[in-house]
Tab-separated table of C-alpha atoms and ligand atoms in Angstrom:
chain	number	residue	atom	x	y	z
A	298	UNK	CA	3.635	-39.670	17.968
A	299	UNK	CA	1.445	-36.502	18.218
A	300	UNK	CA	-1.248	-36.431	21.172
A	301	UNK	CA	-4.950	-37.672	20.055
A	302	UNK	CA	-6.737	-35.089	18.993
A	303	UNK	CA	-9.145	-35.095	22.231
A	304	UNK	CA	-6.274	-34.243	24.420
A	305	UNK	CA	-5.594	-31.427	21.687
A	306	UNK	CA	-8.791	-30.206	21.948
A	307	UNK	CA	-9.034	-29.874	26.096
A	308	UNK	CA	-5.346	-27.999	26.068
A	309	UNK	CA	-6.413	-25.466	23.418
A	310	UNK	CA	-9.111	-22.807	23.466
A	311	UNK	CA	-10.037	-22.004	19.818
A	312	UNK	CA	-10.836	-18.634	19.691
A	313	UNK	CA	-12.599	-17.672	16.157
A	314	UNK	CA	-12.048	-13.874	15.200
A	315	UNK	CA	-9.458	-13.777	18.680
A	316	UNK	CA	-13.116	-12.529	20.309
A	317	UNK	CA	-11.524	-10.670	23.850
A	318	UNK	CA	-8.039	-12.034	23.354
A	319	UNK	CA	-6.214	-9.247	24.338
A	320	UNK	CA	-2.201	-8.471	22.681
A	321	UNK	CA	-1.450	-5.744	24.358
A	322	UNK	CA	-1.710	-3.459	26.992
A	323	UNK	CA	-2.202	0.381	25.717
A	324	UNK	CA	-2.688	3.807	26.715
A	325	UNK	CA	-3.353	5.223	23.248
A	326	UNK	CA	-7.844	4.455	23.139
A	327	UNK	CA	-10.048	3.108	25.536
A	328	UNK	CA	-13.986	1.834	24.411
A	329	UNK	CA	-16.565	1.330	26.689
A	330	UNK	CA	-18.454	-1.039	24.379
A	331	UNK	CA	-21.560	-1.548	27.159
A	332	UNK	CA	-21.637	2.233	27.904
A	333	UNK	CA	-20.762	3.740	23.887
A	334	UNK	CA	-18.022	5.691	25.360
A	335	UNK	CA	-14.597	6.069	23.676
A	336	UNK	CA	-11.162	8.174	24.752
A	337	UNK	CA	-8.395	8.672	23.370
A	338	UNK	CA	-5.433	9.153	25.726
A	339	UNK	CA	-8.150	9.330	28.158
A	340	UNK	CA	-9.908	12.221	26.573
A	341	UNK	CA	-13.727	11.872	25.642
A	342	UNK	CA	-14.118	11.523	21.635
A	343	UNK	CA	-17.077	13.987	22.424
A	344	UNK	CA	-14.669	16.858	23.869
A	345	UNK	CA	-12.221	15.884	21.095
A	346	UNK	CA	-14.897	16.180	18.408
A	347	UNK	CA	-16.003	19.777	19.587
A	348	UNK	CA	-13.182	21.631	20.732
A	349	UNK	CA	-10.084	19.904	19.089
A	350	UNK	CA	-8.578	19.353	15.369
A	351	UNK	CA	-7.404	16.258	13.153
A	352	UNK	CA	-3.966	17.759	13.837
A	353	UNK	CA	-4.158	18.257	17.550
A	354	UNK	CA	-5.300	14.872	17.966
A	355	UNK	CA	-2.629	13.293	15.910
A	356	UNK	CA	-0.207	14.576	18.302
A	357	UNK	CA	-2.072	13.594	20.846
A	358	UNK	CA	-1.986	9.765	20.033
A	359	UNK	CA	1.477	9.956	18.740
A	360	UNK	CA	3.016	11.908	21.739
A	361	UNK	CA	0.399	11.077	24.855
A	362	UNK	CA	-0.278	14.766	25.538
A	363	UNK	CA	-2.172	17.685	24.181
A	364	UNK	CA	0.327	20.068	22.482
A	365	UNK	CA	0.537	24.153	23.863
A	366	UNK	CA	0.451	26.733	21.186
A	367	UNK	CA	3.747	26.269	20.579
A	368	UNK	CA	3.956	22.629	19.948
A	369	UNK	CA	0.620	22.457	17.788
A	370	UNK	CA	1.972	25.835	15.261
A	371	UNK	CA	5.193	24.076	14.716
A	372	UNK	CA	3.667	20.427	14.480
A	373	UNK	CA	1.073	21.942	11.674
A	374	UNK	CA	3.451	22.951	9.798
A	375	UNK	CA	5.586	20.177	9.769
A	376	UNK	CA	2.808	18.427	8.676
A	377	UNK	CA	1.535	20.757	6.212
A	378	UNK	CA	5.378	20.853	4.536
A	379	UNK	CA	5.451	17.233	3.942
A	380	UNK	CA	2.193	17.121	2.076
A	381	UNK	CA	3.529	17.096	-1.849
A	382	UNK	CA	4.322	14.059	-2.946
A	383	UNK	CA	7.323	12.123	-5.224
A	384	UNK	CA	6.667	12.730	-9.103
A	385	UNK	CA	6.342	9.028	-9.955
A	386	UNK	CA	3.388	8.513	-7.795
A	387	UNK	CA	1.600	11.495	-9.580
A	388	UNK	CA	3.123	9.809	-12.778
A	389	UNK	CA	1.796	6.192	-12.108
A	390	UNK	CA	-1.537	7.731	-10.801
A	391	UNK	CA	-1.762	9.264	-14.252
A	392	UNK	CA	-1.160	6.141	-16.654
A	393	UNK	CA	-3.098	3.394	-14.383
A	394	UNK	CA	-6.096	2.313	-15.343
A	395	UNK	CA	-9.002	4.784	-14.182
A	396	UNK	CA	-11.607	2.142	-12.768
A	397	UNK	CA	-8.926	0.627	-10.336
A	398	UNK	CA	-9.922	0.352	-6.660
A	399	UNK	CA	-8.748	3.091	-5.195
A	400	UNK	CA	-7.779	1.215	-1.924
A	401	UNK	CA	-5.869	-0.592	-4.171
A	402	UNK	CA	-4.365	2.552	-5.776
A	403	UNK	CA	-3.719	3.746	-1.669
A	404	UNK	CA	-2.057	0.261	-0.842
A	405	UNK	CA	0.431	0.474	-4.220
A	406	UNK	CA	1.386	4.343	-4.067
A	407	UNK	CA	1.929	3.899	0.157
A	408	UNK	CA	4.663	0.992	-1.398
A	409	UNK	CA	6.204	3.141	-3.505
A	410	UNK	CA	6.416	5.892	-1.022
A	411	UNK	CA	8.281	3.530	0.695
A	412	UNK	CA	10.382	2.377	-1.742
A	413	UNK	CA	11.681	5.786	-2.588
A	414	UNK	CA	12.020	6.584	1.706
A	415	UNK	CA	15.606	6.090	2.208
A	416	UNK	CA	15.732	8.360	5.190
A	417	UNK	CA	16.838	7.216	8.562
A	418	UNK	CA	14.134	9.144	9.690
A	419	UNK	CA	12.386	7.657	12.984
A	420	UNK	CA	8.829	6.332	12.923
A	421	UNK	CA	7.366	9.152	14.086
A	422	UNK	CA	8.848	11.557	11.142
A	423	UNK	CA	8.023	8.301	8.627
A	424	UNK	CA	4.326	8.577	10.106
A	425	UNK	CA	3.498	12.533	9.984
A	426	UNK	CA	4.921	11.748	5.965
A	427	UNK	CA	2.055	9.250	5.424
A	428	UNK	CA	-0.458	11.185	7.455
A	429	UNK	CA	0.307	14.257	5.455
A	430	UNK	CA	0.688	12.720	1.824
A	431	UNK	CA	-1.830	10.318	1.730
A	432	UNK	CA	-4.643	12.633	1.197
A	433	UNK	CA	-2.743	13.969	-1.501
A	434	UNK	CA	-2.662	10.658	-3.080
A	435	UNK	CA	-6.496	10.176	-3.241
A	436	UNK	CA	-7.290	13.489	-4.015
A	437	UNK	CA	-4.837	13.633	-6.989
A	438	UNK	CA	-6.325	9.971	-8.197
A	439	UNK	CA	-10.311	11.166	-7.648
A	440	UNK	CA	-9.407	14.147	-9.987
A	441	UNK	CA	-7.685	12.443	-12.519
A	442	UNK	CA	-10.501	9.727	-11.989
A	443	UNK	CA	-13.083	12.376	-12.954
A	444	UNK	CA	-10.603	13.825	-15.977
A	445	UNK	CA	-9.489	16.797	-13.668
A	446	UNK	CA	-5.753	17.367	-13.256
A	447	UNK	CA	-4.561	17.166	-9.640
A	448	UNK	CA	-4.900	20.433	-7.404
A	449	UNK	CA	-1.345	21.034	-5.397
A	450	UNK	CA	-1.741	21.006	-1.694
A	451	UNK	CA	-1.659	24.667	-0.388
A	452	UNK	CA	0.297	25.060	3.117
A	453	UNK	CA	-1.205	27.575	4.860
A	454	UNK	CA	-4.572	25.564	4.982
A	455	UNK	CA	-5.275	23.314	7.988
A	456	UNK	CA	-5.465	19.647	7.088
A	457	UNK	CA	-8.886	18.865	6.927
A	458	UNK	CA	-9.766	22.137	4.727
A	459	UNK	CA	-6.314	21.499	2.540
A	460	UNK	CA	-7.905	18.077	1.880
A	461	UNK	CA	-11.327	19.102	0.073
A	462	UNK	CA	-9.409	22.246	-1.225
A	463	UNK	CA	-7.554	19.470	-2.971
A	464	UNK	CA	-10.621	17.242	-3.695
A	465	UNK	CA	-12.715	20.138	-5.427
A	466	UNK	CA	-10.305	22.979	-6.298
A	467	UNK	CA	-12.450	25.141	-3.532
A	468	UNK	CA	-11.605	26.525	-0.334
A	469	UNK	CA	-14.232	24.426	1.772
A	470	UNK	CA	-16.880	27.044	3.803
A	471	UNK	CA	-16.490	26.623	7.752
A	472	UNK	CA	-19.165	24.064	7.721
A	473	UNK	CA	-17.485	21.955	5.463
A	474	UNK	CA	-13.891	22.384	7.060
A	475	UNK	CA	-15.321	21.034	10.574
A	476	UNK	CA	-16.998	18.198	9.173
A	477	UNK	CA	-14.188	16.979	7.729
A	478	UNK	CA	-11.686	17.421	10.425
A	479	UNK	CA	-14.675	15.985	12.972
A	480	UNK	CA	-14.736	12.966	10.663
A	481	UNK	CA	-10.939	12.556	10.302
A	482	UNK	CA	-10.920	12.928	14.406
A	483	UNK	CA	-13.552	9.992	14.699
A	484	UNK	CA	-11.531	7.470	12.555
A	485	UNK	CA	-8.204	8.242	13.694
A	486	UNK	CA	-7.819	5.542	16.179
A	487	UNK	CA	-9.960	2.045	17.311
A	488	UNK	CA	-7.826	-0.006	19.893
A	489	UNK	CA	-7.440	-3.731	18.317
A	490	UNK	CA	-9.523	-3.615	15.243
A	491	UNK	CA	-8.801	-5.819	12.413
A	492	UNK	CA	-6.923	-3.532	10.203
A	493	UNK	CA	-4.794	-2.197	13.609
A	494	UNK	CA	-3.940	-5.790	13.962
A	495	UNK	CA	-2.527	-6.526	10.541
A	496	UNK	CA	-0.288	-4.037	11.538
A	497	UNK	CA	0.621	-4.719	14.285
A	498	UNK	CA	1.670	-8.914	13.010
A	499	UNK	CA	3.679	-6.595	10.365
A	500	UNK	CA	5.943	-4.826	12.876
A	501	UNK	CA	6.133	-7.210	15.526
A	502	UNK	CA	8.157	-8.773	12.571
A	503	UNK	CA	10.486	-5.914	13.029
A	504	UNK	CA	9.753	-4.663	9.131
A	505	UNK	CA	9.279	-1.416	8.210
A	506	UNK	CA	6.489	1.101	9.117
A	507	UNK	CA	5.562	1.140	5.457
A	508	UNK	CA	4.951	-2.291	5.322
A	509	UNK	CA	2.405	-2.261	8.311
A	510	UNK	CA	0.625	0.444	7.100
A	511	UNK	CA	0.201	-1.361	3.992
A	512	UNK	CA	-1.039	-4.465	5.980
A	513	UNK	CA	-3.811	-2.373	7.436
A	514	UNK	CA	-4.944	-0.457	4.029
A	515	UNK	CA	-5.133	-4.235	3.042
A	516	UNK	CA	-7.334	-5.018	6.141
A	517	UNK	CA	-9.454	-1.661	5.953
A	518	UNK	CA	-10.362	-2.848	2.239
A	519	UNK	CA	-13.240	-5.675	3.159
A	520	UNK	CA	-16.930	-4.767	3.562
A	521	UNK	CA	-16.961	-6.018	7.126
A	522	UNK	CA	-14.277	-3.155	8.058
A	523	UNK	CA	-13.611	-0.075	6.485
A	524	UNK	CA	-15.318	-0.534	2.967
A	525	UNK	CA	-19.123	-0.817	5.235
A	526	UNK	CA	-19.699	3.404	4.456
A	527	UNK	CA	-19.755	3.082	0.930
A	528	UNK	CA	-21.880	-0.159	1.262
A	529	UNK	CA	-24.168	1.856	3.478
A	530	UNK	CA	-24.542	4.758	1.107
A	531	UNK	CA	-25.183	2.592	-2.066
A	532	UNK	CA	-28.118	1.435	0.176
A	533	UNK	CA	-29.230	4.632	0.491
A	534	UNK	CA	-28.709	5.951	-3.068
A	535	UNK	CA	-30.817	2.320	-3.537
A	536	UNK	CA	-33.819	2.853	-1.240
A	537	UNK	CA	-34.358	6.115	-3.053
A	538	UNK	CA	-37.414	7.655	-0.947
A	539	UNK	CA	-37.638	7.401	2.945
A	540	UNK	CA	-40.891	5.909	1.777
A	541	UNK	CA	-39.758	3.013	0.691
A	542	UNK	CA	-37.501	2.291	3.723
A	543	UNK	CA	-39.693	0.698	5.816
A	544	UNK	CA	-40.277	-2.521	2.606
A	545	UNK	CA	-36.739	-2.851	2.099
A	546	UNK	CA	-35.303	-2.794	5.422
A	547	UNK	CA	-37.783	-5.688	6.271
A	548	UNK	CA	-37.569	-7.601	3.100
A	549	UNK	CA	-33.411	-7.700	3.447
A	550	UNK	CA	-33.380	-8.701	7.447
A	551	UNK	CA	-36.321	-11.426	6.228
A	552	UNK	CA	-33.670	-12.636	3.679
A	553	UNK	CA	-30.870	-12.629	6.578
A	554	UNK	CA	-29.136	-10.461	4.506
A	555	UNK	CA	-26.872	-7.936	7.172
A	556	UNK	CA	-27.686	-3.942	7.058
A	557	UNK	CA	-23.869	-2.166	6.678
A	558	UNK	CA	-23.331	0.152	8.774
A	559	UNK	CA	-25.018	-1.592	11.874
A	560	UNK	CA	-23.571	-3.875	14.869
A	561	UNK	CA	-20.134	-3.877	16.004
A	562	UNK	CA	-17.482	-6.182	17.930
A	563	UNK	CA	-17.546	-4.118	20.630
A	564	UNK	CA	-20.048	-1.842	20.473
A	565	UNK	CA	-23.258	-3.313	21.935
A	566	UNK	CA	-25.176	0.217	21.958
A	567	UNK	CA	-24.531	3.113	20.129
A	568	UNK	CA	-21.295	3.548	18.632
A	569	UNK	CA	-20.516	7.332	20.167
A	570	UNK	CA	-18.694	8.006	16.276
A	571	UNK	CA	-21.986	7.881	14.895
A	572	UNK	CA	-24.017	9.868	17.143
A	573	UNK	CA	-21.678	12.593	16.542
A	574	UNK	CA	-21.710	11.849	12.664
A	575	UNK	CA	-25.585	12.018	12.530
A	576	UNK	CA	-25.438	15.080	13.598
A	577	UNK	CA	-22.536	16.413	11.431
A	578	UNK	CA	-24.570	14.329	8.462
A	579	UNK	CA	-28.067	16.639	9.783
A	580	UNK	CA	-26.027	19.505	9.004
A	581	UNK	CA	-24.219	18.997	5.915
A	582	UNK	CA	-26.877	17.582	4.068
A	583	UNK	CA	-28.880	20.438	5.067
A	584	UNK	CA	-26.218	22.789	3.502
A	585	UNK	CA	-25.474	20.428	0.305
A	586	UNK	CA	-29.438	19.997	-0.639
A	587	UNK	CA	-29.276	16.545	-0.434
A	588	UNK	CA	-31.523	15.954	2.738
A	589	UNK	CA	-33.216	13.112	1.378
A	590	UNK	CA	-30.743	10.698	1.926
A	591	UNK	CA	-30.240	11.533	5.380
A	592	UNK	CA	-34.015	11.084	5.830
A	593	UNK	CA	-33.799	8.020	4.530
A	594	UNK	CA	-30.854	6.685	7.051
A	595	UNK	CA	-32.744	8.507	9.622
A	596	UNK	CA	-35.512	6.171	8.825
A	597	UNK	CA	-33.419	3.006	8.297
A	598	UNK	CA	-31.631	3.864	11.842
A	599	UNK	CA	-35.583	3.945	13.359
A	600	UNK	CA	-36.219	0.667	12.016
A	601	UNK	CA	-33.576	-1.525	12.586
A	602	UNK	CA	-32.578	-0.410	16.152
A	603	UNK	CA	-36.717	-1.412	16.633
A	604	UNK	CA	-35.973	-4.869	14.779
A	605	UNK	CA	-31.923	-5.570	16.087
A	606	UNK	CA	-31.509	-3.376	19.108
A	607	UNK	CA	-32.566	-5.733	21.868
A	608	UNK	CA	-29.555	-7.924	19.751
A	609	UNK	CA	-27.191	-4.891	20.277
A	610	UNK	CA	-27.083	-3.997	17.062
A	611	UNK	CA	-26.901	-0.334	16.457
A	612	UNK	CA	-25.443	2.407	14.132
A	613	UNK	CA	-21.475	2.270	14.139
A	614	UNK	CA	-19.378	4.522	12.484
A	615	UNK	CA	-19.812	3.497	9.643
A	616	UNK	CA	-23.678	4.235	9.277
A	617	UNK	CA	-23.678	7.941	8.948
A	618	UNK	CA	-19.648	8.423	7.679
A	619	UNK	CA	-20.400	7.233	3.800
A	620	UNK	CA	-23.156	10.271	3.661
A	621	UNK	CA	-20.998	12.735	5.183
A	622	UNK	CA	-17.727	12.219	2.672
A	623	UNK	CA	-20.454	11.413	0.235
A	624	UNK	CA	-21.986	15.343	1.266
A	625	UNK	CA	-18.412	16.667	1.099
A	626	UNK	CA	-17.892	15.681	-2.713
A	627	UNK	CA	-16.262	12.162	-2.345
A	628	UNK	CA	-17.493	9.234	-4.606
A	629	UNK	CA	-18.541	6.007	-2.775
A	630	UNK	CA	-15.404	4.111	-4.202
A	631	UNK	CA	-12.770	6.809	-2.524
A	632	UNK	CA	-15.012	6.481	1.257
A	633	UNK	CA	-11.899	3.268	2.470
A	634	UNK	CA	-9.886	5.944	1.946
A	635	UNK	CA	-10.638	8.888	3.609
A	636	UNK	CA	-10.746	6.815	6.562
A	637	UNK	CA	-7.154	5.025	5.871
A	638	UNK	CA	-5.960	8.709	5.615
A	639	UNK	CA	-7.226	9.117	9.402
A	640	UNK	CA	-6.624	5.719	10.689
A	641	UNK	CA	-3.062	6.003	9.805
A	642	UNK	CA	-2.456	8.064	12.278
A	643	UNK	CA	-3.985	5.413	14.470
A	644	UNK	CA	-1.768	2.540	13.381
A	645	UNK	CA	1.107	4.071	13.343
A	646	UNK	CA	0.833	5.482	16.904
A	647	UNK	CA	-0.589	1.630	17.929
A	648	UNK	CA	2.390	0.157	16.232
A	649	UNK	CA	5.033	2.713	17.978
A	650	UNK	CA	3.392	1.560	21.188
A	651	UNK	CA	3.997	-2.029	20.610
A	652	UNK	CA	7.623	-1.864	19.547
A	653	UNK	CA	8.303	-0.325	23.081
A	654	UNK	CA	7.614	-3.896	24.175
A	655	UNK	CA	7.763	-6.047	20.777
A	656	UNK	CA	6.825	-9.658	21.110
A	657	UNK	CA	6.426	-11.695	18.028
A	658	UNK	CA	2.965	-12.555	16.713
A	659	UNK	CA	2.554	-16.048	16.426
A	660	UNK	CA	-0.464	-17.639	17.296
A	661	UNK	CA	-1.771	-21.141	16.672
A	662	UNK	CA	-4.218	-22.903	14.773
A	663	UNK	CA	-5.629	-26.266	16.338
A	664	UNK	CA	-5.174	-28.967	13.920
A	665	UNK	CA	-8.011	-31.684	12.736
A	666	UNK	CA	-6.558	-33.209	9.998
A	667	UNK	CA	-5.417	-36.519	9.966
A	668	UNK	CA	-1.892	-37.786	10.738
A	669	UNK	CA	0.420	-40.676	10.332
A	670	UNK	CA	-1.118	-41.149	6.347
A	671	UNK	CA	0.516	-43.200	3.658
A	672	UNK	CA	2.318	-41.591	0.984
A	673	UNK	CA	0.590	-43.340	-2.044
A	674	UNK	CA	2.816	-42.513	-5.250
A	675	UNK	CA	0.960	-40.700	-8.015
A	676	UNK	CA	0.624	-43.940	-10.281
A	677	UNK	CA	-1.402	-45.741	-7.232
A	678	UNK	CA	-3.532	-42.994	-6.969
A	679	UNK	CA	-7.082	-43.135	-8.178
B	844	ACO	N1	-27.411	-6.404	10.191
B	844	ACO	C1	-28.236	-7.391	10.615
B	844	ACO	N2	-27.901	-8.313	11.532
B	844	ACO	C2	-26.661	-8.245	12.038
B	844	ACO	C3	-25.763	-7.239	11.676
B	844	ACO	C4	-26.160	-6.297	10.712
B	844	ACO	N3	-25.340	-5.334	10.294
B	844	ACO	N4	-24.604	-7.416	12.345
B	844	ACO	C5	-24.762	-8.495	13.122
B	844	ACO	N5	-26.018	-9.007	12.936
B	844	ACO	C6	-26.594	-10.168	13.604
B	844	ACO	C7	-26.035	-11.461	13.046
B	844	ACO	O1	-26.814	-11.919	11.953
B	844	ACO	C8	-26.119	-12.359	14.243
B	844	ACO	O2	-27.450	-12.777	14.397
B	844	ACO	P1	-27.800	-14.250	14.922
B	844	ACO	O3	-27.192	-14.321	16.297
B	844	ACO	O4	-29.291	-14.269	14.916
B	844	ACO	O5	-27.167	-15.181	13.950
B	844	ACO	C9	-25.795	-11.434	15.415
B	844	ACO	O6	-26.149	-10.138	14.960
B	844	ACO	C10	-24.333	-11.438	15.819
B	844	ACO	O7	-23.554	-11.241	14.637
B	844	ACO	P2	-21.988	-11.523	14.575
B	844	ACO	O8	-21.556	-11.607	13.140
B	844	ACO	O9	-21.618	-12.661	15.470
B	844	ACO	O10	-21.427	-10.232	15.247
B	844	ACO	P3	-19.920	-9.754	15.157
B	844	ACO	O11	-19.607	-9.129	16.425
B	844	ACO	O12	-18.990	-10.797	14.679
B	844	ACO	O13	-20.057	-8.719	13.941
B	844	ACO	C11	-19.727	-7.042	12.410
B	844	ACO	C12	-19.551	-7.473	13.869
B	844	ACO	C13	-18.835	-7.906	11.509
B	844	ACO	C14	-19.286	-5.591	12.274
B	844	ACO	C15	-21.215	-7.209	11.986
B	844	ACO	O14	-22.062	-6.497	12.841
B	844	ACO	C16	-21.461	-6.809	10.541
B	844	ACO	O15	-21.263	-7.625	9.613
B	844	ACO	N6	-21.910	-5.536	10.292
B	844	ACO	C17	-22.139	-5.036	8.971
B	844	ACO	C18	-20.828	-4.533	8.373
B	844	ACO	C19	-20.343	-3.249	9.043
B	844	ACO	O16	-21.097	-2.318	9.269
B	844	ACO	N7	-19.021	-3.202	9.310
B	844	ACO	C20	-18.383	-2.036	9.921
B	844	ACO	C21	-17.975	-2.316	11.336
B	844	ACO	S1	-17.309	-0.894	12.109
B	844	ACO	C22	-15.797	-0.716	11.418
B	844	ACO	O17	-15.162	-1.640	11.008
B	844	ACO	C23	-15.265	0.593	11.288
């Protein structure tokens, strides 16, 4: 006989959305939700921003130290060898159907890569491979996407400015090239967010790294996670005018209807990522002539911290990230993935961590069904 559901009920704690359970112990990021701070391996996201690169910080979450000269040359160019990727994934980008979600298109050709990975590489080689071919992946799909054929990655370009080289057939101006690397640093890494978590159930599993990076471009996908910058520049594209923020701002809180972009788990102030953003998105749209639409988040970000901000509810990194890839020549659809291509880097060095100390996932749910039914055969039924 199972215990009565009261007695259930007093044992358990039902935690919806695991709000502050903690999984693990880590010394990869720290957030100081109250405070808007955020470190990785203890270093201030603000330093990291200014004085460091997407590749320097990789390292730094995968290896818990800041490279010397040394390290970083050779670690760049390991990276920057293993960007080309296998035939058939430039193949199947080719013949699938153009309009496909191209998170979608991520989660598939990050399969196949692992399909075809036969290596006994370690996790850490298996991880520099996704970090360095996955922006080859969406690149090569937005071109074909557009009717352009794919532009090969060039080696002796840094990551960031390799990626738009490979996006628009350019060499990216210095302006460009630090945006992008600033907003590759900012999504690299988020503690336990929902996305790190799917990986993290994947590997404690003891499956392959593949597989849990999969799990987390599956995650990344919804609106409420990584799919909130496009969300948030379609409202801007929407709005139009910074004129006619102030009416639809008010008309869509009146309707209860969430702004994307705004509030956060953890954050209860500013989310630091998007202060630094705004002012990345200040510049860039200065350079790219298309300073209305920061106006107009400028404007939305007055309004609602007015109307939500004694609720915590601020910017978050997601606010300011969909006009700065939008700025850089990405379309809306492609925004999940720029920041899978960064937050790889993230999971892989959170699921490395965990497998030091591997525990198998397996939580509970609290059951209030009934028990002890009758089995009533199908004829009886009505
Ligand atoms: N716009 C308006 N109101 C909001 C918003 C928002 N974006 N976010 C939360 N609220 C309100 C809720 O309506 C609720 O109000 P109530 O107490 O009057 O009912 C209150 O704030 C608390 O909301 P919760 O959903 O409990 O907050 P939670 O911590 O679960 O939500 C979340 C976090 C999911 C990110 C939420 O703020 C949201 O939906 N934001 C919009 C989507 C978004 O920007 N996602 C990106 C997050 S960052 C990232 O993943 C990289």
């Amino acid at each position: 006989m199972l215990p009565s559901r009261d007695y259930v009920r007093v044992l358990d704690v039902l935690r919806k959305g695991l709000e502050d359970i903690a999984v693990k112990e880590t010394s990869i990021t720290y957030i100081d939700g109250k405070m808007g701070r955020l470190f990785y391996r203890g270093y201030s996201i603000f330093d990291l921003a200014e004085l460091s690169s997407f590749e320097e910080v990789s390292f730094l979450l995968w290896k818990n130290k800041l490279p010397n000269i040394r390290e970083l040359e050779t670690f760049k160019k390991t990276m920057a060898e293993q960007r080309e990727v296998p035939g058939q994934i430039l193949e199947y980008l080719a013949k699938i159907d153009p309009s496909s979600n191209p998170m979608d298109v991520l989660r598939t050709t990050v399969s196949m890569m692992g399909t075809a990975d036969r290596s006994d590489s370690d996790n850490f080689e298996k991880s520099i491979r996704l970090t360095s071919k996955i922006p080859t992946i969406i690149t090569s799909f937005h071109r074909i996407r557009a009717g352009l054929s794919p532009v090969q990655p060039d080696s002796s370009l840094t990551h960031a400015s390799n990626f738009l080289y490979m996006l628009t057939g350019q060499k990216p101006s210095e302006v460009e090239e630090k945006t992008m690397d600033v907003v590759l640093i900012l999504h690299a890494d988020h503690e336990m967010n929902a996305s790190t978590f799917a990986c993290l159930v994947i590997a404690s599993t003891l499956s392959d790294i593949y597989s849990s990076v999969i799990g987390g471009i599956s995650a990344l996908k919804g609106p409420l996670h990584g799919a909130a910058n496009s969300e948030a520049l379609k409202m801007f594209l929407e709005i139009g005018s910074p004129d006619n923020v102030e009416e639809y701002v008010y008309k869509r809180l009146s309707r209860k209807e969430r702004l994307m972009g705004f509030g956060h788990r953890i954050y209860k102030t500013y989310d630091p990522r998007a202060l630094i953003l705004r002012s990345y998105a200040d510049k860039i749209t200065s350079v790219k002539g298309n300073r209305n639409l920061y106006e107009i988040a400028r404007k939305i970000e007055e309004i609602a911290v007015r109307s939500l901000g004694q609720k915590g509810i601020y910017p978050n990194v997601d606010f300011y990230s969909g006009l700065v890839f939008y700025s850089l020549g990405f379309s809306p659809e492609f925004f999940p993935t720029v920041f899978a291509s960064s937050r790889v880097v993230g999971w892989t060095a959170q699921v490395m961590e965990y497998l030091n100390d591997n525990r198998l996932i397996r939580p509970k749910a609290i059951y209030v069904g009934d028990i002890e039914k009758s089995y009533v055969p199908i004829e009886d039924r009505s």
